[in-house]
Amino acid sequence: MSDVTTADPRPLVRVRDGAARVAGCRCRACGEPVAFVWPRCPVCRAETAAASFGPHGTVWSATVVRVPVPGRTAPYGLAYVDLDDGPRVLARVKGDADAPLPIGSRVTLLESAEERDVQVEVL
Amino acid sequence: MDVAVHGVGTSHFGRQPDRDLVALAWDAVREAFADAAVSAVDAVWVGTVFGPPGVAQRVLRAMGITGIPVVTVENACASGTTAFAEAHEAVRTGRYGRVLALGLEQLSTAFDGAIHPEPTDPEGRAGLALPALYAMAAARYLHLGTATPEQLAAVSVKNHAHALHNDRAQYSGRYTVEEVLASRMIADPLTLLQCCPTSDGAAAAVLGPAARDARHVTVRGVAMRSGQPWDHRSPHVWGHDIVRDTAADALAAAGLAAATDVDVAEVHDAFTIGEIVTTEALGLVPAGEGGKAATEGVTALGGAHPVNPSGGLLSRGHPLGATGLAQLAEIVWQLRGEAGARQVDRARLGLVETMGGGVSGLDGNACVITVLEAP
Ligand SMILES: [Zn+2]
């Protein structure tokens, strides 16, 4: 969005060894994976260590947004994706948004587009 | 100290861009003061989400409420009932004698269209408008076979029919399931008639010590929680567990064994799936039977567990900060037998549930649940 001056809050996707991965952290105590670099675990408050997740995951749920949202062109597809051994992330679905991605679909992370959405496509 | 609601009031609900927040708030406060037969209070808690800085003092000065403590709270859609919960605690502990809880919101002038997703939140920035958040839960229910599209639509049919008897509601109507499903798709699978409208309004309650009074509705218990992490480990859809846990607190405070002990409930049906998940999480209906309850009339006026006799957020409208106190006003009227054609017969115990969301990764910003008892 053009009218926002704050730091971008979305998870950061980086390419490592040819695969797109979410750069986040993992709890040193309970193992909770987090899609962000946070100082403490949101579940148990223990310390975290840097970790990255992806590139593959499974769609937990999905929808197509068909109403106007500032800075976006509707319709667009969104999915909650449970990354393998990783956190649940909200991802933009690449391509035409005719219908929601089927729940249970296997997807892979894509290299971040300019807009910096976490983006996925069906494997 | 036992606490009672001495009086309630609301404005009309709907798009009212030509009226200002002073006028909307005055409608609610004037009625609540007259209802409680008082002309002053010792403190005020105000709930609003998009009200500008200073909005509470700005509207209150116009009605001569100055020189007393005024506190503004924001808890997303649960802001109004958060103000109520704090006002209740202030009276219960004896901090103040008589307290006004006021909720207000004017969305028609705050946004061009629907509420914008919050750009400082990761999921808001990613375009997760509120209908889409609920759509994710609805899609999950459909996928698992926990609900059908027709059951989702039945909630809208029921609540719009209830609102035919509520002249303060923004919308009402006799719709069919087919009409609800055929309305414009907003966020799959939720159609337009399954989404609450953008609304302006205010609602208020005067709280004080419980006394023998034919019009005092006793507060049996209040509970408020903010959400725990909601993530890939969560067993339920977003917004389920916080309602379940807050309900357990509120029922314990009220000395009730189960939510099914109440005679009438107003719950947070910002979207049809919200009422289905909430009735299950509250324990008003068994797990997985929220949709069936709507279809079979269990949650309709005249059913075993009437839910949203006012028409709910789907019909009354959803002026965020005002919503919780509008729900509360409805239950007070129900328990005093003043709800007219939408009256639940012999309602003695009532429940109000409000749910606020928008912070990603949490199972809700806040949930507030109140149990009330007839005079
Ligand atoms: Zn942990």
Coordinates of C-alpha atoms and ligand atoms in Angstrom, one line a residue:
Chain A
M1 CA 0.0 0.0 0.0
S2 CA 1.4 3.3 -1.0
D3 CA 0.1 5.4 1.9
V4 CA 1.8 3.4 4.6
T5 CA 5.2 4.4 5.9
T6 CA 5.7 1.8 8.7
A7 CA 8.0 -1.1 8.3
D8 CA 6.4 -3.9 6.3
P9 CA 4.9 -6.4 8.8
R10 CA 4.6 -9.4 6.5
P11 CA 6.8 -12.4 6.8
L12 CA 10.0 -12.2 4.9
V13 CA 10.6 -14.8 2.1
R14 CA 14.2 -15.5 1.1
V15 CA 15.6 -17.8 -1.4
R16 CA 18.1 -20.3 0.0
D17 CA 19.7 -23.1 -2.0
G18 CA 17.2 -22.5 -4.8
A19 CA 14.1 -22.8 -2.6
A20 CA 11.9 -20.0 -1.2
R21 CA 11.7 -20.1 2.6
V22 CA 10.1 -17.9 5.3
A23 CA 12.7 -16.4 7.5
G24 CA 11.3 -16.7 11.0
C25 CA 12.3 -18.3 14.3
R26 CA 11.7 -21.3 16.5
C27 CA 11.2 -21.6 20.2
R28 CA 14.3 -23.2 21.9
A29 CA 12.0 -24.8 24.6
C30 CA 8.7 -25.9 23.0
G31 CA 9.7 -25.9 19.3
E32 CA 6.9 -23.6 18.2
P33 CA 7.7 -22.3 14.7
V34 CA 7.0 -18.6 14.1
A35 CA 6.9 -16.8 10.7
F36 CA 8.5 -13.7 12.2
V37 CA 11.7 -12.9 14.1
W38 CA 10.3 -12.4 17.6
P39 CA 12.2 -12.1 20.8
R40 CA 10.1 -14.6 22.8
C41 CA 7.9 -17.6 22.0
P42 CA 4.2 -16.6 21.8
V43 CA 3.2 -19.9 23.4
C44 CA 5.7 -20.4 26.3
R45 CA 7.8 -17.2 26.5
A46 CA 11.1 -19.0 26.1
E47 CA 13.9 -17.7 23.9
T48 CA 13.8 -18.2 20.2
A49 CA 16.4 -19.0 17.6
A50 CA 16.5 -18.0 13.9
A51 CA 14.9 -20.6 11.7
S52 CA 13.5 -20.8 8.2
F53 CA 10.5 -22.7 6.9
G54 CA 9.3 -24.1 3.5
P55 CA 9.2 -24.3 0.6
H56 CA 6.4 -26.8 0.8
G57 CA 3.1 -26.8 2.7
T58 CA -0.5 -27.8 2.8
V59 CA -3.6 -25.5 2.4
W60 CA -5.5 -25.4 5.7
S61 CA -8.2 -23.1 4.3
A62 CA -8.6 -20.7 1.4
T63 CA -10.9 -18.0 0.1
V64 CA -11.2 -15.5 -2.8
V65 CA -11.6 -11.9 -1.8
R66 CA -14.1 -10.2 -4.1
V67 CA -14.5 -6.8 -2.5
P68 CA -12.4 -3.7 -3.0
V69 CA -9.4 -3.5 -0.6
P70 CA -7.1 -0.5 -0.7
G71 CA -4.0 -1.2 -2.8
R72 CA -5.2 -4.5 -4.2
T73 CA -7.2 -5.6 -7.3
A74 CA -10.1 -7.9 -6.5
P75 CA -10.6 -10.8 -6.9
Y76 CA -7.6 -12.3 -5.3
G77 CA -7.0 -15.7 -3.7
L78 CA -5.7 -16.1 -0.1
A79 CA -4.8 -19.3 1.7
Y80 CA -3.7 -20.3 5.1
V81 CA -0.8 -22.6 4.4
D82 CA 0.7 -24.9 7.1
L83 CA 4.3 -25.0 6.0
D84 CA 5.9 -28.5 6.5
D85 CA 7.3 -28.6 10.0
G86 CA 6.7 -24.8 10.1
P87 CA 4.1 -22.2 11.0
R88 CA 0.8 -21.4 9.4
V89 CA 1.2 -18.4 7.1
L90 CA -1.3 -16.4 5.2
A91 CA -0.3 -16.5 1.5
R92 CA -1.4 -14.9 -1.7
V93 CA -2.3 -17.5 -4.3
K94 CA -0.6 -17.0 -7.6
G95 CA -2.7 -16.8 -10.7
D96 CA -6.3 -16.3 -11.6
A97 CA -8.7 -16.2 -8.6
D98 CA -11.7 -18.0 -10.1
A99 CA -12.2 -20.3 -7.1
P100 CA -10.4 -20.9 -3.7
L101 CA -7.6 -23.4 -3.6
P102 CA -8.9 -26.7 -2.5
I103 CA -8.2 -27.4 1.2
G104 CA -5.5 -30.0 1.5
S105 CA -3.7 -28.9 -1.7
R106 CA 0.1 -29.2 -1.7
V107 CA 1.7 -25.8 -2.5
T108 CA 5.1 -24.3 -2.7
L109 CA 6.4 -20.9 -1.7
L110 CA 7.4 -18.5 -4.5
E111 CA 10.1 -15.9 -4.4
S112 CA 8.7 -12.7 -3.0
A113 CA 7.1 -10.4 -5.6
E114 CA 7.7 -6.7 -5.4
E115 CA 4.6 -6.3 -3.2
R116 CA 6.3 -8.7 -0.7
D117 CA 3.3 -10.9 -0.1
V118 CA 4.0 -14.4 0.9
Q119 CA 3.0 -16.1 -2.3
V120 CA 2.3 -19.8 -3.1
E121 CA 1.3 -21.9 -6.1
V122 CA 0.0 -25.4 -6.4
L123 CA 2.7 -28.1 -6.7
Chain B
M1 CA -21.2 -5.7 45.8
D2 CA -23.9 -7.0 43.4
V3 CA -24.2 -4.9 40.3
A4 CA -27.2 -4.2 38.2
V5 CA -28.0 -2.5 34.9
H6 CA -30.2 0.4 35.9
G7 CA -31.0 1.5 32.4
V8 CA -30.0 1.1 28.7
G9 CA -30.4 3.1 25.5
T10 CA -29.4 3.1 21.9
S11 CA -29.6 5.2 18.8
H12 CA -31.0 3.9 15.5
F13 CA -28.5 1.7 13.6
G14 CA -27.6 2.2 10.0
R15 CA -25.7 4.4 7.6
Q16 CA -26.1 7.9 9.1
P17 CA -23.4 10.0 7.6
D18 CA -25.4 13.2 8.1
R19 CA -25.6 12.8 11.8
D20 CA -22.5 13.4 14.0
L21 CA -21.3 11.3 16.9
V22 CA -22.7 13.8 19.4
A23 CA -26.2 13.2 18.1
L24 CA -25.8 9.4 18.0
A25 CA -24.3 9.3 21.5
W26 CA -27.0 11.6 22.9
D27 CA -29.8 9.3 21.5
A28 CA -28.2 6.4 23.5
V29 CA -27.3 8.3 26.7
R30 CA -30.6 10.3 26.9
E31 CA -32.5 7.0 26.7
A32 CA -30.3 5.2 29.2
F33 CA -30.5 8.1 31.7
A34 CA -34.3 8.3 31.4
D35 CA -34.5 4.5 31.6
A36 CA -32.4 4.5 34.8
A37 CA -34.2 7.6 36.1
V38 CA -30.8 9.4 36.8
S39 CA -29.3 12.6 35.6
A40 CA -25.6 12.1 36.4
V41 CA -23.0 9.4 36.8
D42 CA -19.7 9.2 38.7
A43 CA -17.5 7.9 35.9
V44 CA -17.7 6.9 32.2
W45 CA -16.1 4.1 30.2
V46 CA -16.3 4.5 26.4
G47 CA -15.7 1.8 23.8
T48 CA -14.8 2.8 20.2
V49 CA -12.5 1.5 17.6
F50 CA -12.2 4.2 14.9
G51 CA -13.5 7.1 16.9
P52 CA -10.9 9.9 16.6
P53 CA -8.7 10.8 19.6
G54 CA -10.7 12.6 22.3
V55 CA -14.0 11.5 20.9
A56 CA -15.3 10.4 24.3
Q57 CA -14.8 13.7 26.0
R58 CA -15.9 15.6 22.9
V59 CA -19.3 13.9 22.8
L60 CA -19.8 13.8 26.6
R61 CA -19.2 17.6 27.1
A62 CA -22.1 18.3 24.7
M63 CA -24.4 16.5 27.1
G64 CA -23.0 18.1 30.3
I65 CA -21.0 15.2 31.4
T66 CA -17.7 16.8 32.5
G67 CA -15.3 16.9 35.4
I68 CA -15.5 13.2 36.2
P69 CA -13.2 10.3 35.1
V70 CA -13.7 9.3 31.5
V71 CA -11.8 6.3 30.1
T72 CA -11.7 5.2 26.5
V73 CA -11.0 1.6 25.6
E74 CA -10.4 -0.2 22.3
N75 CA -10.8 -4.0 21.9
A76 CA -11.9 -4.2 18.3
C77 CA -15.5 -5.4 18.0
A78 CA -15.7 -6.1 21.7
S79 CA -14.9 -2.5 22.7
G80 CA -18.4 -1.7 23.9
T81 CA -18.7 -4.7 26.1
T82 CA -15.1 -4.2 27.3
A83 CA -16.3 -0.8 28.5
F84 CA -19.2 -2.5 30.2
A85 CA -16.9 -5.1 31.9
E86 CA -14.7 -2.3 33.3
A87 CA -17.7 -0.3 34.4
H88 CA -19.1 -3.4 36.1
E89 CA -15.8 -3.9 37.9
A90 CA -15.7 -0.3 39.0
V91 CA -19.1 -0.6 40.6
R92 CA -18.5 -4.1 42.0
T93 CA -15.4 -3.0 43.9
G94 CA -17.0 0.2 45.1
R95 CA -14.6 2.4 43.2
Y96 CA -17.6 4.4 41.8
G97 CA -21.3 4.4 42.7
R98 CA -22.9 4.8 39.4
V99 CA -21.1 4.4 36.0
L100 CA -22.0 4.9 32.4
A101 CA -20.8 2.5 29.7
L102 CA -21.0 4.0 26.3
G103 CA -20.2 2.5 22.9
L104 CA -20.1 4.6 19.7
E105 CA -18.9 4.3 16.1
Q106 CA -19.5 6.0 12.8
L107 CA -18.1 3.8 10.1
S108 CA -19.9 5.5 7.1
T109 CA -17.6 8.5 7.5
A110 CA -14.5 6.7 8.6
F111 CA -14.2 4.5 5.5
D112 CA -15.1 4.7 1.9
G113 CA -16.8 1.3 1.8
A114 CA -16.0 -1.6 4.1
I115 CA -13.4 -1.4 6.9
H116 CA -9.9 -1.4 5.6
P117 CA -7.6 -4.3 6.7
E118 CA -5.1 -2.9 9.2
P119 CA -1.8 -2.3 7.3
T120 CA 0.4 -2.6 10.3
D121 CA -0.8 -6.2 10.9
P122 CA 0.9 -8.9 8.8
E123 CA -2.3 -10.4 7.6
G124 CA -4.1 -7.1 7.2
R125 CA -1.2 -5.9 5.0
A126 CA -1.6 -9.1 3.0
G127 CA -5.2 -8.2 2.2
L128 CA -7.1 -10.3 4.8
A129 CA -10.3 -8.2 5.0
L130 CA -12.5 -9.2 7.9
P131 CA -15.0 -11.1 5.7
A132 CA -12.0 -13.2 4.5
L133 CA -10.9 -14.1 8.0
Y134 CA -14.4 -15.5 8.7
A135 CA -14.5 -17.0 5.2
M136 CA -11.5 -19.1 6.1
A137 CA -13.4 -20.6 9.1
A138 CA -16.5 -21.1 6.9
A139 CA -14.5 -22.9 4.2
R140 CA -13.0 -25.1 6.8
Y141 CA -16.4 -26.0 8.2
L142 CA -17.7 -26.9 4.7
H143 CA -14.6 -28.9 3.9
L144 CA -15.0 -31.0 7.0
G145 CA -18.7 -31.4 6.5
T146 CA -19.4 -29.7 9.9
A147 CA -21.8 -27.3 8.1
T148 CA -23.4 -26.9 4.7
P149 CA -23.9 -23.8 2.6
E150 CA -27.6 -24.0 3.3
Q151 CA -26.9 -24.1 7.1
L152 CA -24.7 -21.0 6.8
A153 CA -27.5 -19.3 4.9
A154 CA -30.1 -20.3 7.5
V155 CA -28.4 -18.1 10.1
S156 CA -29.0 -15.1 7.8
V157 CA -32.6 -16.1 7.1
K158 CA -33.3 -16.4 10.8
N159 CA -31.7 -13.2 11.9
H160 CA -33.1 -11.1 9.2
A161 CA -36.6 -12.4 10.0
H162 CA -36.0 -11.6 13.7
A163 CA -35.2 -8.1 12.8
L164 CA -38.6 -7.6 11.2
H165 CA -39.7 -6.9 14.8
N166 CA -36.8 -4.5 15.6
D167 CA -37.4 -1.0 14.2
R168 CA -33.9 0.1 15.2
A169 CA -32.3 -2.5 12.9
Q170 CA -30.5 -1.4 9.7
Y171 CA -32.0 -4.3 7.7
S172 CA -34.6 -6.9 7.9
G173 CA -36.5 -9.1 5.6
R174 CA -38.0 -12.5 4.7
Y175 CA -35.3 -14.1 2.7
T176 CA -35.0 -17.7 1.5
V177 CA -31.9 -19.8 1.8
E178 CA -31.7 -19.7 -2.0
E179 CA -31.8 -15.9 -2.0
V180 CA -29.0 -15.7 0.6
L181 CA -26.8 -18.1 -1.4
A182 CA -27.5 -16.2 -4.6
S183 CA -26.5 -12.8 -3.2
R184 CA -23.2 -11.4 -4.4
M185 CA -20.1 -13.4 -3.3
I186 CA -17.9 -11.3 -0.9
A187 CA -15.3 -13.8 0.2
D188 CA -16.0 -17.4 -0.8
P189 CA -18.1 -19.0 0.6
L190 CA -19.7 -16.0 2.3
T191 CA -22.2 -14.0 0.3
L192 CA -23.4 -10.5 0.9
L193 CA -26.4 -11.5 3.0
Q194 CA -24.1 -13.4 5.3
C195 CA -22.1 -10.3 6.1
C196 CA -23.0 -7.6 8.6
P197 CA -23.5 -4.1 7.0
T198 CA -21.4 -1.0 7.6
S199 CA -23.2 0.9 10.3
D200 CA -23.2 4.0 12.5
G201 CA -24.7 4.0 16.0
A202 CA -24.3 4.3 19.8
A203 CA -25.5 2.3 22.8
A204 CA -25.3 2.9 26.5
A205 CA -25.9 1.3 29.9
V206 CA -26.1 2.8 33.4
L207 CA -24.7 0.5 36.0
G208 CA -25.0 0.7 39.8
P209 CA -25.4 -1.3 42.9
A210 CA -28.2 -3.9 42.7
A211 CA -31.2 -3.0 44.8
R212 CA -34.8 -4.2 45.0
D213 CA -36.1 -2.6 41.9
A214 CA -38.6 -3.9 39.3
R215 CA -36.4 -2.6 36.5
H216 CA -32.9 -3.5 37.7
V217 CA -31.4 -6.3 35.6
T218 CA -28.7 -8.0 37.8
V219 CA -25.3 -8.8 36.4
R220 CA -24.7 -12.4 37.4
G221 CA -21.2 -12.7 35.9
V222 CA -18.8 -11.0 33.4
A223 CA -15.7 -12.4 31.9
M224 CA -13.2 -11.0 29.4
R225 CA -10.2 -12.6 27.7
S226 CA -7.8 -11.8 25.0
G227 CA -6.8 -14.5 22.6
Q228 CA -4.0 -17.1 23.0
P229 CA -1.9 -18.0 19.9
W230 CA -3.9 -19.3 17.1
D231 CA -1.7 -21.3 14.7
H232 CA -1.1 -24.7 13.0
R233 CA -1.5 -26.5 16.3
S234 CA -5.0 -25.0 17.1
P235 CA -7.6 -27.7 17.0
H236 CA -10.5 -25.4 16.1
V237 CA -11.2 -22.6 13.6
W238 CA -10.3 -19.0 14.6
G239 CA -12.4 -17.6 17.4
H240 CA -13.7 -20.9 18.8
D241 CA -11.4 -21.5 21.8
I242 CA -11.5 -18.0 23.2
V243 CA -15.3 -18.0 23.2
R244 CA -15.3 -21.5 24.9
D245 CA -12.8 -20.4 27.6
T246 CA -14.4 -17.0 28.3
A247 CA -17.8 -18.7 28.5
A248 CA -16.4 -21.0 31.2
D249 CA -15.2 -18.0 33.2
A250 CA -18.5 -16.2 32.8
L251 CA -20.7 -19.2 33.6
A252 CA -18.6 -19.9 36.7
A253 CA -18.9 -16.3 37.8
A254 CA -22.7 -16.5 37.3
G255 CA -22.9 -19.8 39.2
L256 CA -24.4 -21.6 36.1
A257 CA -23.5 -25.2 35.1
A258 CA -24.0 -24.6 31.4
A259 CA -24.9 -22.0 28.8
T260 CA -28.0 -24.0 28.0
D261 CA -29.3 -22.6 31.4
V262 CA -29.9 -19.2 29.8
D263 CA -33.2 -18.4 28.1
V264 CA -31.9 -16.0 25.4
A265 CA -28.6 -15.0 24.0
E266 CA -27.2 -12.2 21.8
V267 CA -24.0 -13.5 20.1
H268 CA -21.4 -12.1 17.6
D269 CA -22.8 -12.9 14.2
A270 CA -20.7 -10.5 12.2
F271 CA -20.8 -13.2 9.6
T272 CA -23.1 -16.3 9.5
I273 CA -20.2 -18.7 10.4
G274 CA -19.6 -16.6 13.5
E275 CA -23.0 -17.5 15.0
I276 CA -22.5 -21.2 14.1
V277 CA -19.0 -21.4 15.7
T278 CA -20.1 -19.3 18.7
T279 CA -23.2 -21.3 19.6
E280 CA -21.0 -24.4 19.6
A281 CA -18.2 -22.8 21.5
L282 CA -20.6 -21.5 24.1
G283 CA -22.1 -24.9 24.5
L284 CA -25.6 -23.7 23.6
V285 CA -25.6 -26.5 21.0
P286 CA -23.4 -29.6 20.7
A287 CA -20.1 -29.4 18.8
G288 CA -20.8 -29.6 15.1
E289 CA -24.5 -28.8 15.4
G290 CA -24.4 -25.0 15.1
G291 CA -25.6 -25.1 11.5
K292 CA -28.2 -27.7 12.1
A293 CA -29.5 -25.7 15.0
A294 CA -30.1 -22.7 12.7
T295 CA -31.8 -24.8 10.1
E296 CA -34.1 -26.6 12.5
G297 CA -35.2 -23.5 14.4
V298 CA -33.4 -24.4 17.7
T299 CA -31.8 -20.9 17.7
A300 CA -34.9 -19.1 16.4
L301 CA -37.5 -17.2 18.4
G302 CA -39.7 -19.9 19.8
G303 CA -36.9 -22.5 19.7
A304 CA -35.2 -24.2 22.6
H305 CA -32.2 -21.7 22.6
P306 CA -33.2 -18.4 20.9
V307 CA -30.1 -16.6 19.6
N308 CA -30.0 -13.0 18.3
P309 CA -33.7 -12.1 18.7
S310 CA -32.7 -8.5 17.8
G311 CA -31.6 -9.7 14.4
G312 CA -28.0 -9.7 15.4
L313 CA -25.1 -7.9 13.8
L314 CA -26.2 -9.3 10.5
S315 CA -29.4 -7.2 10.6
R316 CA -29.0 -4.5 13.3
G317 CA -25.7 -3.5 11.7
H318 CA -22.3 -3.5 13.3
P319 CA -21.0 -0.1 14.5
L320 CA -18.0 -1.8 16.1
G321 CA -17.7 0.1 19.4
A322 CA -21.5 0.3 19.9
T323 CA -22.3 -3.3 19.1
G324 CA -21.6 -4.9 22.5
L325 CA -23.7 -2.4 24.3
A326 CA -26.5 -2.8 21.7
Q327 CA -26.4 -6.5 22.4
L328 CA -26.6 -5.8 26.1
A329 CA -29.6 -3.4 25.7
E330 CA -31.4 -6.1 23.8
I331 CA -30.9 -8.7 26.6
V332 CA -32.0 -6.1 29.2
W333 CA -35.2 -5.4 27.3
Q334 CA -35.8 -9.2 26.9
L335 CA -35.3 -9.8 30.7
R336 CA -37.7 -6.9 31.5
G337 CA -40.3 -8.3 29.1
E338 CA -40.2 -5.2 27.0
A339 CA -39.0 -6.7 23.6
G340 CA -42.4 -6.5 22.0
A341 CA -43.0 -8.9 19.1
R342 CA -39.6 -10.4 19.4
Q343 CA -40.0 -11.2 23.1
V344 CA -38.7 -14.5 24.3
D345 CA -41.3 -16.0 26.6
R346 CA -40.5 -16.0 30.3
A347 CA -36.8 -15.0 29.7
R348 CA -35.2 -15.0 33.2
L349 CA -31.5 -15.5 32.3
G350 CA -29.7 -13.9 29.3
L351 CA -26.2 -14.0 27.8
V352 CA -24.3 -11.5 25.8
E353 CA -21.2 -12.6 23.8
T354 CA -19.0 -10.2 21.8
M355 CA -15.9 -11.1 19.9
G356 CA -13.2 -8.8 18.5
G357 CA -10.5 -9.8 16.1
G358 CA -8.0 -8.5 13.6
V359 CA -4.6 -9.2 15.3
S360 CA -3.1 -12.1 13.3
G361 CA -1.8 -15.2 15.1
L362 CA -4.1 -14.7 18.0
D363 CA -7.4 -16.3 18.6
G364 CA -9.1 -12.9 18.9
N365 CA -8.2 -9.5 20.3
A366 CA -10.9 -9.9 23.0
C367 CA -14.0 -11.8 23.9
V368 CA -16.5 -10.5 26.5
I369 CA -19.3 -12.6 27.9
T370 CA -21.9 -11.4 30.4
V371 CA -24.7 -13.3 32.1
L372 CA -27.7 -11.2 33.2
E373 CA -30.8 -12.0 35.3
A374 CA -34.3 -10.6 35.2
P375 CA -35.5 -8.3 38.0
Ligands
ZN1 ZN 7.8 -22.1 23.2

